[in-house]
Amino acid sequence: MKISSIAVSASLLVSGTHAFVAQKRTQSIRSGSTPLFLEPSAITEYMVKAHEDKLKAVQQIETQKNEEIKALRAELSAAQQQASSSSSAITPAISGHIADMSKEELVQKLVAYQQFMSKYIVEAQQNKAKAVLAAENAMKQKYEEKLVFLRGTNPAPMQAAPTQASVDTKLYQERSEKVSAAAKAGKSRWGDMENKRAAQAATNVVAPAVVAQEVKPVSIEAPKGGDRSLYDKRISMVAAAGKAGKSRWGEMEVMKATTAATALPASTAAAPTKATPQSVTASKTVGISVPPEVAAADHGLRNDGGVGGPSLAERINLGAQLLQQGSAAVAPTSVAAPAVAPSASALSLFQKRNMMVAAAAKAGKSRWGDFEVKKAQSIVATLPSAAEAAPAIAVVATPPEVAAADHGLRNDGGVGGPSLADRVNLGASLLGK
């Protein structure tokens, strides 16, 4: 029945819609492709029958599936009951060497395991308590030593404390000796207070506890004019140079130094303006001393191409010499400085430097940039006797340092040609053009 209904539905799908439309009665002869004429009552009867067959098929399938579901539920409930009953009544299957053991042996094994676990738990708790107690004792001893150290009293004799104290004292002594030696050699990176403390510690070995006891009653006193720190000297010099318009620092640094200098005591703030013979001698000594590395790096070359000017050592010390406000003239080095007009004797080093920069720029031999040259020219223009005081750059003279730096080498293989000074001056003149 089901197969016949399927065949009928397939034939209806294959046939067109015109199969259900009434044809004219005049067509007596029908071709093979002409569809069969069906009455409306036949179509209605077919549709009703097909619907009934469909309902029967659905009902049959539903009944079959319900029976299968009931059977599966019965099997599942039976399996659950069997599992619960087997877990309570039947012992699980045991494989391995345990299956060969008797009930008494299993009981002994279980008792031994219980004893082992109880012993392990008790010992673990005891070890944990011992570790906590040891940590508490160590922390207590550590803070007791710190309290004793801060109070300045001698600590109680211990086993590990003397060894640690001796090691710390030895390291502190070695460090103090190194700092003191560097300060004596003039290569220390520490301040005066640290150098003095290191020198005192290097001569007198003091235990850390005694050091703490000595540091406690120390009272800070205002430094005297002769013993003021380097920082006070520096801010005083920077403030004085900024007030005179000769500072090489920026506006923010000058303002900061001026504010700090006004906060200093009167004796300290006024100290930089006093130029005693001792300070002049000391400043001269510092300015004249030229390290061998600086002298070796100079190579006799000048900033103006070898015709004169400050050396490398003079340019390095230029900033420190400017802050002295011309109180002490720096002694010349082995290379002769350019001749200056008699009227320039009253000029400061900063003014002389600006005049030299302006003259070198005018001659096309300046190593400075345009902004620096313009700044130097503007400063020289404000001087009363800038024209008379400007150094005269005359004949190009080859200093012995330049000749030594030439090494006898020429650009033509040693058979003649311009020297090193000539080539430097030629490059400067070409750049000036």
GROMACS .gro file of C-alpha atoms in nm:
model
  433
    1MET     CA    1   0.000   0.000   0.000
    2LYS     CA    2   0.281   0.231   0.090
    3ILE     CA    3   0.462   0.156  -0.234
    4SER     CA    4   0.153   0.227  -0.444
    5SER     CA    5   0.097   0.563  -0.274
    6ILE     CA    6   0.456   0.658  -0.341
    7ALA     CA    7   0.420   0.564  -0.709
    8VAL     CA    8   0.104   0.771  -0.747
    9SER     CA    9   0.265   1.074  -0.587
   10ALA     CA   10   0.566   1.039  -0.817
   11SER     CA   11   0.343   1.027  -1.125
   12LEU     CA   12   0.157   1.336  -1.013
   13LEU     CA   13   0.485   1.523  -0.975
   14VAL     CA   14   0.598   1.421  -1.322
   15SER     CA   15   0.271   1.527  -1.488
   16GLY     CA   16   0.210   1.892  -1.550
   17THR     CA   17  -0.053   2.119  -1.404
   18HIS     CA   18  -0.261   2.099  -1.721
   19ALA     CA   19  -0.347   1.736  -1.636
   20PHE     CA   20  -0.605   1.866  -1.388
   21VAL     CA   21  -0.754   2.118  -1.631
   22ALA     CA   22  -1.061   2.010  -1.833
   23GLN     CA   23  -0.986   1.976  -2.204
   24LYS     CA   24  -1.219   2.047  -2.491
   25ARG     CA   25  -1.454   1.764  -2.586
   26THR     CA   26  -1.384   1.826  -2.956
   27GLN     CA   27  -1.045   1.641  -2.936
   28SER     CA   28  -1.145   1.292  -3.038
   29ILE     CA   29  -0.796   1.169  -3.127
   30ARG     CA   30  -0.538   1.190  -2.836
   31SER     CA   31  -0.166   1.171  -2.901
   32GLY     CA   32   0.079   0.977  -2.686
   33SER     CA   33   0.196   1.290  -2.504
   34THR     CA   34  -0.153   1.409  -2.418
   35PRO     CA   35  -0.223   1.361  -2.041
   36LEU     CA   36  -0.511   1.144  -1.922
   37PHE     CA   37  -0.821   1.336  -1.818
   38LEU     CA   38  -0.919   1.295  -1.449
   39GLU     CA   39  -1.242   1.392  -1.291
   40PRO     CA   40  -1.242   1.615  -0.976
   41SER     CA   41  -1.410   1.343  -0.774
   42ALA     CA   42  -1.128   1.102  -0.853
   43ILE     CA   43  -0.870   1.357  -0.741
   44THR     CA   44  -1.053   1.414  -0.414
   45GLU     CA   45  -1.081   1.042  -0.350
   46TYR     CA   46  -0.708   1.000  -0.418
   47MET     CA   47  -0.608   1.282  -0.182
   48VAL     CA   48  -0.821   1.141   0.100
   49LYS     CA   49  -0.680   0.795   0.053
   50ALA     CA   50  -0.321   0.922   0.043
   51HIS     CA   51  -0.372   1.118   0.365
   52GLU     CA   52  -0.512   0.811   0.539
   53ASP     CA   53  -0.214   0.602   0.427
   54LYS     CA   54   0.023   0.870   0.557
   55LEU     CA   55  -0.143   0.877   0.898
   56LYS     CA   56  -0.129   0.498   0.921
   57ALA     CA   57   0.243   0.495   0.836
   58VAL     CA   58   0.323   0.764   1.097
   59GLN     CA   59   0.122   0.581   1.362
   60GLN     CA   60   0.297   0.254   1.285
   61ILE     CA   61   0.644   0.408   1.311
   62GLU     CA   62   0.552   0.588   1.634
   63THR     CA   63   0.429   0.262   1.790
   64GLN     CA   64   0.751   0.083   1.692
   65LYS     CA   65   0.978   0.355   1.837
   66ASN     CA   66   0.781   0.370   2.162
   67GLU     CA   67   0.828  -0.004   2.207
   68GLU     CA   68   1.204   0.033   2.151
   69ILE     CA   69   1.222   0.317   2.407
   70LYS     CA   70   1.037   0.109   2.664
   71ALA     CA   71   1.275  -0.182   2.609
   72LEU     CA   72   1.582   0.042   2.650
   73ARG     CA   73   1.445   0.196   2.969
   74ALA     CA   74   1.381  -0.150   3.111
   75GLU     CA   75   1.738  -0.257   3.030
   76LEU     CA   76   1.881   0.062   3.189
   77SER     CA   77   1.687   0.018   3.511
   78ALA     CA   78   1.790  -0.347   3.528
   79ALA     CA   79   2.156  -0.253   3.480
   80GLN     CA   80   2.136   0.011   3.755
   81GLN     CA   81   1.980  -0.233   3.997
   82GLN     CA   82   2.243  -0.493   3.915
   83ALA     CA   83   2.526  -0.242   3.969
   84SER     CA   84   2.391  -0.131   4.307
   85SER     CA   85   2.339  -0.486   4.424
   86SER     CA   86   2.683  -0.597   4.304
   87SER     CA   87   2.858  -0.307   4.479
   88SER     CA   88   2.695  -0.397   4.809
   89ALA     CA   89   2.704  -0.775   4.795
   90ILE     CA   90   2.967  -0.884   4.543
   91THR     CA   91   3.336  -0.791   4.603
   92PRO     CA   92   3.517  -0.634   4.306
   93ALA     CA   93   3.756  -0.836   4.102
   94ILE     CA   94   4.118  -0.797   4.221
   95SER     CA   95   4.410  -0.864   3.993
   96GLY     CA   96   4.780  -0.895   4.064
   97HIS     CA   97   4.960  -1.026   4.373
   98ILE     CA   98   4.687  -0.887   4.602
   99ALA     CA   99   4.443  -1.141   4.460
  100ASP     CA  100   4.663  -1.424   4.589
  101MET     CA  101   4.669  -1.287   4.946
  102SER     CA  102   4.439  -1.414   5.217
  103LYS     CA  103   4.201  -1.206   5.423
  104GLU     CA  104   4.435  -1.202   5.727
  105GLU     CA  105   4.724  -1.074   5.515
  106LEU     CA  106   4.509  -0.800   5.371
  107VAL     CA  107   4.402  -0.696   5.721
  108GLN     CA  108   4.768  -0.683   5.830
  109LYS     CA  109   4.855  -0.474   5.525
  110LEU     CA  110   4.575  -0.233   5.602
  111VAL     CA  111   4.680  -0.199   5.967
  112ALA     CA  112   5.042  -0.135   5.866
  113TYR     CA  113   4.933   0.132   5.619
  114GLN     CA  114   4.720   0.302   5.884
  115GLN     CA  115   5.013   0.303   6.127
  116PHE     CA  116   5.245   0.444   5.861
  117MET     CA  117   5.005   0.725   5.775
  118SER     CA  118   4.947   0.818   6.138
  119LYS     CA  119   5.323   0.820   6.207
  120TYR     CA  120   5.391   1.026   5.894
  121ILE     CA  121   5.129   1.284   5.985
  122VAL     CA  122   5.260   1.317   6.341
  123GLU     CA  123   5.623   1.352   6.228
  124ALA     CA  124   5.527   1.606   5.962
  125GLN     CA  125   5.353   1.820   6.222
  126GLN     CA  126   5.655   1.795   6.453
  127ASN     CA  127   5.898   1.892   6.175
  128LYS     CA  128   5.676   2.183   6.081
  129ALA     CA  129   5.666   2.304   6.441
  130LYS     CA  130   6.047   2.275   6.467
  131ALA     CA  131   6.095   2.474   6.144
  132VAL     CA  132   5.862   2.748   6.265
  133LEU     CA  133   6.043   2.763   6.600
  134ALA     CA  134   6.383   2.785   6.429
  135ALA     CA  135   6.262   3.067   6.203
  136GLU     CA  136   6.121   3.256   6.502
  137ASN     CA  137   6.450   3.217   6.691
  138ALA     CA  138   6.649   3.340   6.391
  139MET     CA  139   6.427   3.646   6.346
  140LYS     CA  140   6.437   3.717   6.719
  141GLN     CA  141   6.817   3.695   6.724
  142LYS     CA  142   6.843   3.918   6.416
  143TYR     CA  143   6.630   4.196   6.563
  144GLU     CA  144   6.800   4.165   6.903
  145GLU     CA  145   7.136   4.222   6.733
  146LYS     CA  146   6.995   4.526   6.552
  147LEU     CA  147   6.858   4.668   6.877
  148VAL     CA  148   7.191   4.613   7.049
  149PHE     CA  149   7.370   4.776   6.756
  150LEU     CA  150   7.143   5.082   6.763
  151ARG     CA  151   7.170   5.120   7.141
  152GLY     CA  152   7.549   5.113   7.121
  153THR     CA  153   7.598   4.841   7.381
  154ASN     CA  154   7.823   4.542   7.342
  155PRO     CA  155   7.625   4.238   7.223
  156ALA     CA  156   7.623   3.913   7.410
  157PRO     CA  157   7.888   3.660   7.302
  158MET     CA  158   7.756   3.441   7.021
  159GLN     CA  159   7.901   3.186   6.788
  160ALA     CA  160   7.833   3.339   6.447
  161ALA     CA  161   7.827   3.710   6.543
  162PRO     CA  162   8.207   3.768   6.581
  163THR     CA  163   8.276   3.614   6.241
  164GLN     CA  164   8.019   3.834   6.066
  165ALA     CA  165   8.139   4.145   6.249
  166SER     CA  166   8.501   4.075   6.157
  167VAL     CA  167   8.411   4.029   5.789
  168ASP     CA  168   8.212   4.355   5.782
  169THR     CA  169   8.494   4.543   5.955
  170LYS     CA  170   8.749   4.408   5.707
  171LEU     CA  171   8.540   4.507   5.405
  172TYR     CA  172   8.475   4.853   5.550
  173GLN     CA  173   8.846   4.899   5.620
  174GLU     CA  174   8.942   4.800   5.264
  175ARG     CA  175   8.684   5.033   5.118
  176SER     CA  176   8.802   5.324   5.336
  177GLU     CA  177   9.163   5.265   5.234
  178LYS     CA  178   9.072   5.270   4.864
  179VAL     CA  179   8.871   5.591   4.900
  180SER     CA  180   9.151   5.756   5.099
  181ALA     CA  181   9.414   5.654   4.842
  182ALA     CA  182   9.201   5.786   4.556
  183ALA     CA  183   9.152   6.117   4.740
  184LYS     CA  184   9.528   6.153   4.795
  185ALA     CA  185   9.590   6.088   4.425
  186GLY     CA  186   9.327   6.346   4.327
  187LYS     CA  187   9.108   6.088   4.151
  188SER     CA  188   8.829   6.048   4.403
  189ARG     CA  189   8.469   6.069   4.291
  190TRP     CA  190   8.347   6.132   4.647
  191GLY     CA  191   8.306   6.461   4.829
  192ASP     CA  192   8.527   6.618   5.094
  193MET     CA  193   8.322   6.488   5.387
  194GLU     CA  194   8.335   6.130   5.259
  195ASN     CA  195   8.708   6.154   5.190
  196LYS     CA  196   8.774   6.282   5.542
  197ARG     CA  197   8.561   6.007   5.693
  198ALA     CA  198   8.738   5.744   5.483
  199ALA     CA  199   9.080   5.877   5.582
  200GLN     CA  200   8.984   5.869   5.949
  201ALA     CA  201   8.844   5.517   5.917
  202ALA     CA  202   9.158   5.400   5.734
  203THR     CA  203   9.383   5.518   6.018
  204ASN     CA  204   9.156   5.404   6.303
  205VAL     CA  205   8.980   5.067   6.269
  206VAL     CA  206   8.647   5.103   6.446
  207ALA     CA  207   8.387   4.834   6.501
  208PRO     CA  208   8.041   4.899   6.359
  209ALA     CA  209   7.890   4.925   6.708
  210VAL     CA  210   8.142   5.190   6.813
  211VAL     CA  211   8.082   5.382   6.491
  212ALA     CA  212   7.710   5.395   6.562
  213GLN     CA  213   7.781   5.512   6.917
  214GLU     CA  214   8.007   5.793   6.791
  215VAL     CA  215   7.769   5.907   6.518
  216LYS     CA  216   7.476   5.954   6.755
  217PRO     CA  217   7.593   6.270   6.944
  218VAL     CA  218   7.723   6.446   6.629
  219SER     CA  219   7.588   6.800   6.592
  220ILE     CA  220   7.583   6.979   6.257
  221GLU     CA  221   7.750   7.320   6.261
  222ALA     CA  222   7.746   7.588   5.997
  223PRO     CA  223   8.064   7.570   5.785
  224LYS     CA  224   8.307   7.857   5.809
  225GLY     CA  225   8.406   8.072   5.517
  226GLY     CA  226   8.733   7.887   5.463
  227ASP     CA  227   8.585   7.537   5.507
  228ARG     CA  228   8.264   7.571   5.307
  229SER     CA  229   8.177   7.286   5.076
  230LEU     CA  230   8.254   7.274   4.707
  231TYR     CA  231   7.885   7.306   4.629
  232ASP     CA  232   7.865   7.641   4.812
  233LYS     CA  233   8.170   7.763   4.622
  234ARG     CA  234   8.024   7.649   4.294
  235ILE     CA  235   7.683   7.814   4.338
  236SER     CA  236   7.853   8.135   4.458
  237MET     CA  237   8.072   8.143   4.148
  238VAL     CA  238   7.782   8.066   3.915
  239ALA     CA  239   7.572   8.340   4.075
  240ALA     CA  240   7.857   8.592   4.050
  241ALA     CA  241   7.922   8.504   3.685
  242GLY     CA  242   7.553   8.533   3.604
  243LYS     CA  243   7.534   8.873   3.772
  244ALA     CA  244   7.835   8.991   3.568
  245GLY     CA  245   7.685   8.856   3.243
  246LYS     CA  246   7.969   8.607   3.187
  247SER     CA  247   7.801   8.281   3.276
  248ARG     CA  248   7.823   7.980   3.051
  249TRP     CA  249   7.516   7.822   3.216
  250GLY     CA  250   7.154   7.859   3.121
  251GLU     CA  251   6.902   8.092   3.281
  252MET     CA  252   6.741   7.822   3.497
  253GLU     CA  253   7.078   7.715   3.640
  254VAL     CA  254   7.178   8.075   3.707
  255MET     CA  255   6.846   8.144   3.882
  256LYS     CA  256   6.882   7.828   4.090
  257ALA     CA  257   7.239   7.916   4.187
  258THR     CA  258   7.142   8.275   4.271
  259THR     CA  259   6.858   8.157   4.495
  260ALA     CA  260   7.086   7.909   4.671
  261ALA     CA  261   7.360   8.171   4.709
  262THR     CA  262   7.123   8.420   4.873
  263ALA     CA  263   7.023   8.153   5.125
  264LEU     CA  264   7.385   8.103   5.232
  265PRO     CA  265   7.529   8.290   5.532
  266ALA     CA  266   7.682   8.628   5.473
  267SER     CA  267   8.037   8.502   5.521
  268THR     CA  268   7.983   8.215   5.281
  269ALA     CA  269   7.807   8.422   5.013
  270ALA     CA  270   8.068   8.696   5.028
  271ALA     CA  271   8.360   8.457   5.021
  272PRO     CA  272   8.387   8.423   4.640
  273THR     CA  273   8.429   8.800   4.594
  274LYS     CA  274   8.744   8.804   4.807
  275ALA     CA  275   9.059   8.717   4.616
  276THR     CA  276   9.343   8.653   4.858
  277PRO     CA  277   9.700   8.585   4.741
  278GLN     CA  278   9.666   8.224   4.854
  279SER     CA  279   9.354   8.168   4.643
  280VAL     CA  280   9.515   8.338   4.342
  281THR     CA  281   9.819   8.116   4.375
  282ALA     CA  282   9.603   7.807   4.407
  283SER     CA  283   9.394   7.902   4.104
  284LYS     CA  284   9.706   7.965   3.903
  285THR     CA  285   9.844   7.627   3.998
  286VAL     CA  286   9.524   7.452   3.898
  287GLY     CA  287   9.507   7.638   3.568
  288ILE     CA  288   9.875   7.575   3.478
  289SER     CA  289   9.877   7.202   3.555
  290VAL     CA  290   9.826   7.019   3.226
  291PRO     CA  291   9.789   6.638   3.240
  292PRO     CA  292  10.011   6.445   2.999
  293GLU     CA  293   9.702   6.293   2.833
  294VAL     CA  294   9.571   6.641   2.745
  295ALA     CA  295   9.910   6.753   2.618
  296ALA     CA  296   9.942   6.440   2.406
  297ALA     CA  297   9.590   6.486   2.266
  298ASP     CA  298   9.658   6.851   2.173
  299HIS     CA  299   9.897   6.761   1.887
  300GLY     CA  300   9.986   7.127   1.867
  301LEU     CA  301   9.669   7.205   1.671
  302ARG     CA  302   9.475   7.523   1.745
  303ASN     CA  303   9.113   7.620   1.699
  304ASP     CA  304   9.216   7.878   1.440
  305GLY     CA  305   9.423   7.652   1.219
  306GLY     CA  306   9.763   7.681   1.387
  307VAL     CA  307   9.809   8.059   1.389
  308GLY     CA  308   9.754   8.097   1.763
  309GLY     CA  309   9.480   8.073   2.020
  310PRO     CA  310   9.416   7.870   2.335
  311SER     CA  311   9.540   7.514   2.358
  312LEU     CA  312   9.329   7.211   2.440
  313ALA     CA  313   9.413   7.239   2.810
  314GLU     CA  314   9.318   7.608   2.810
  315ARG     CA  315   8.986   7.534   2.640
  316ILE     CA  316   8.911   7.261   2.897
  317ASN     CA  317   8.986   7.495   3.186
  318LEU     CA  318   8.812   7.790   3.020
  319GLY     CA  319   8.489   7.752   3.216
  320ALA     CA  320   8.667   7.737   3.553
  321GLN     CA  321   8.889   8.034   3.467
  322LEU     CA  322   8.593   8.249   3.361
  323LEU     CA  323   8.433   8.215   3.705
  324GLN     CA  324   8.737   8.378   3.865
  325GLN     CA  325   8.627   8.710   3.702
  326GLY     CA  326   8.970   8.786   3.578
  327SER     CA  327   9.116   8.801   3.929
  328ALA     CA  328   9.411   8.587   3.827
  329ALA     CA  329   9.546   8.553   3.475
  330VAL     CA  330   9.623   8.205   3.361
  331ALA     CA  331   9.990   8.150   3.294
  332PRO     CA  332  10.064   8.070   2.929
  333THR     CA  333  10.159   7.725   2.821
  334SER     CA  334  10.459   7.629   2.614
  335VAL     CA  335  10.287   7.766   2.303
  336ALA     CA  336  10.290   8.143   2.278
  337ALA     CA  337   9.951   8.313   2.291
  338PRO     CA  338   9.854   8.570   2.027
  339ALA     CA  339   9.960   8.923   2.085
  340VAL     CA  340   9.696   9.151   2.232
  341ALA     CA  341   9.684   9.525   2.217
  342PRO     CA  342   9.791   9.711   2.536
  343SER     CA  343   9.437   9.837   2.586
  344ALA     CA  344   9.309   9.477   2.622
  345SER     CA  345   9.498   9.414   2.949
  346ALA     CA  346   9.191   9.512   3.148
  347LEU     CA  347   8.963   9.279   2.956
  348SER     CA  348   8.846   8.950   3.106
  349LEU     CA  349   8.915   8.610   2.958
  350PHE     CA  350   8.555   8.584   2.840
  351GLN     CA  351   8.586   8.912   2.647
  352LYS     CA  352   8.919   8.807   2.500
  353ARG     CA  353   8.771   8.477   2.394
  354ASN     CA  354   8.478   8.650   2.221
  355MET     CA  355   8.717   8.884   2.043
  356MET     CA  356   8.922   8.590   1.918
  357VAL     CA  357   8.610   8.407   1.799
  358ALA     CA  358   8.487   8.718   1.616
  359ALA     CA  359   8.830   8.776   1.458
  360ALA     CA  360   8.857   8.412   1.348
  361ALA     CA  361   8.508   8.427   1.194
  362LYS     CA  362   8.598   8.748   1.013
  363ALA     CA  363   8.909   8.579   0.872
  364GLY     CA  364   8.704   8.272   0.770
  365LYS     CA  365   8.890   8.039   1.010
  366SER     CA  366   8.634   7.986   1.284
  367ARG     CA  367   8.547   7.640   1.409
  368TRP     CA  368   8.227   7.762   1.577
  369GLY     CA  369   7.876   7.768   1.438
  370ASP     CA  370   7.685   8.068   1.312
  371PHE     CA  371   7.491   8.122   1.634
  372GLU     CA  372   7.808   8.120   1.846
  373VAL     CA  373   7.983   8.355   1.604
  374LYS     CA  374   7.688   8.596   1.606
  375LYS     CA  375   7.678   8.587   1.983
  376ALA     CA  376   8.051   8.659   2.008
  377GLN     CA  377   8.026   8.942   1.755
  378SER     CA  378   7.735   9.098   1.943
  379ILE     CA  379   7.934   9.087   2.269
  380VAL     CA  380   8.244   9.232   2.101
  381ALA     CA  381   8.033   9.511   1.949
  382THR     CA  382   7.926   9.623   2.298
  383LEU     CA  383   8.285   9.656   2.421
  384PRO     CA  384   8.422  10.012   2.432
  385SER     CA  385   8.749   9.931   2.260
  386ALA     CA  386   8.666   9.618   2.068
  387ALA     CA  387   8.850   9.728   1.754
  388GLU     CA  388   9.175   9.808   1.938
  389ALA     CA  389   9.158   9.506   2.167
  390ALA     CA  390   9.093   9.250   1.893
  391PRO     CA  391   9.394   9.024   1.844
  392ALA     CA  392   9.572   9.072   1.517
  393ILE     CA  393   9.591   8.753   1.315
  394ALA     CA  394   9.892   8.819   1.104
  395VAL     CA  395  10.141   8.585   0.945
  396VAL     CA  396  10.069   8.214   0.952
  397ALA     CA  397  10.345   8.076   1.174
  398THR     CA  398  10.398   7.704   1.210
  399PRO     CA  399  10.445   7.618   1.581
  400PRO     CA  400  10.687   7.337   1.669
  401GLU     CA  401  10.394   7.123   1.789
  402VAL     CA  402  10.231   7.139   1.446
  403ALA     CA  403  10.559   7.057   1.280
  404ALA     CA  404  10.602   6.759   1.516
  405ALA     CA  405  10.245   6.645   1.449
  406ASP     CA  406  10.312   6.657   1.075
  407HIS     CA  407  10.548   6.358   1.114
  408GLY     CA  408  10.732   6.470   0.802
  409LEU     CA  409  10.456   6.333   0.578
  410ARG     CA  410  10.344   6.531   0.276
  411ASN     CA  411  10.051   6.493   0.043
  412ASP     CA  412  10.293   6.429  -0.243
  413GLY     CA  413  10.486   6.141  -0.084
  414GLY     CA  414  10.749   6.339   0.108
  415VAL     CA  415  10.915   6.529  -0.179
  416GLY     CA  416  10.757   6.861  -0.095
  417GLY     CA  417  10.422   7.027  -0.077
  418PRO     CA  418  10.210   7.199   0.185
  419SER     CA  419  10.255   7.110   0.550
  420LEU     CA  420   9.983   7.013   0.793
  421ALA     CA  421   9.934   7.374   0.906
  422ASP     CA  422   9.914   7.492   0.543
  423ARG     CA  423   9.652   7.231   0.462
  424VAL     CA  424   9.446   7.321   0.771
  425ASN     CA  425   9.457   7.692   0.685
  426LEU     CA  426   9.375   7.620   0.321
  427GLY     CA  427   9.064   7.424   0.423
  428ALA     CA  428   8.953   7.705   0.652
  429SER     CA  429   9.001   7.962   0.377
  430LEU     CA  430   8.805   7.750   0.129
  431LEU     CA  431   8.518   7.716   0.375
  432GLY     CA  432   8.527   8.092   0.430
  433LYS     CA  433   8.484   8.157   0.059
   0.00000   0.00000   0.00000
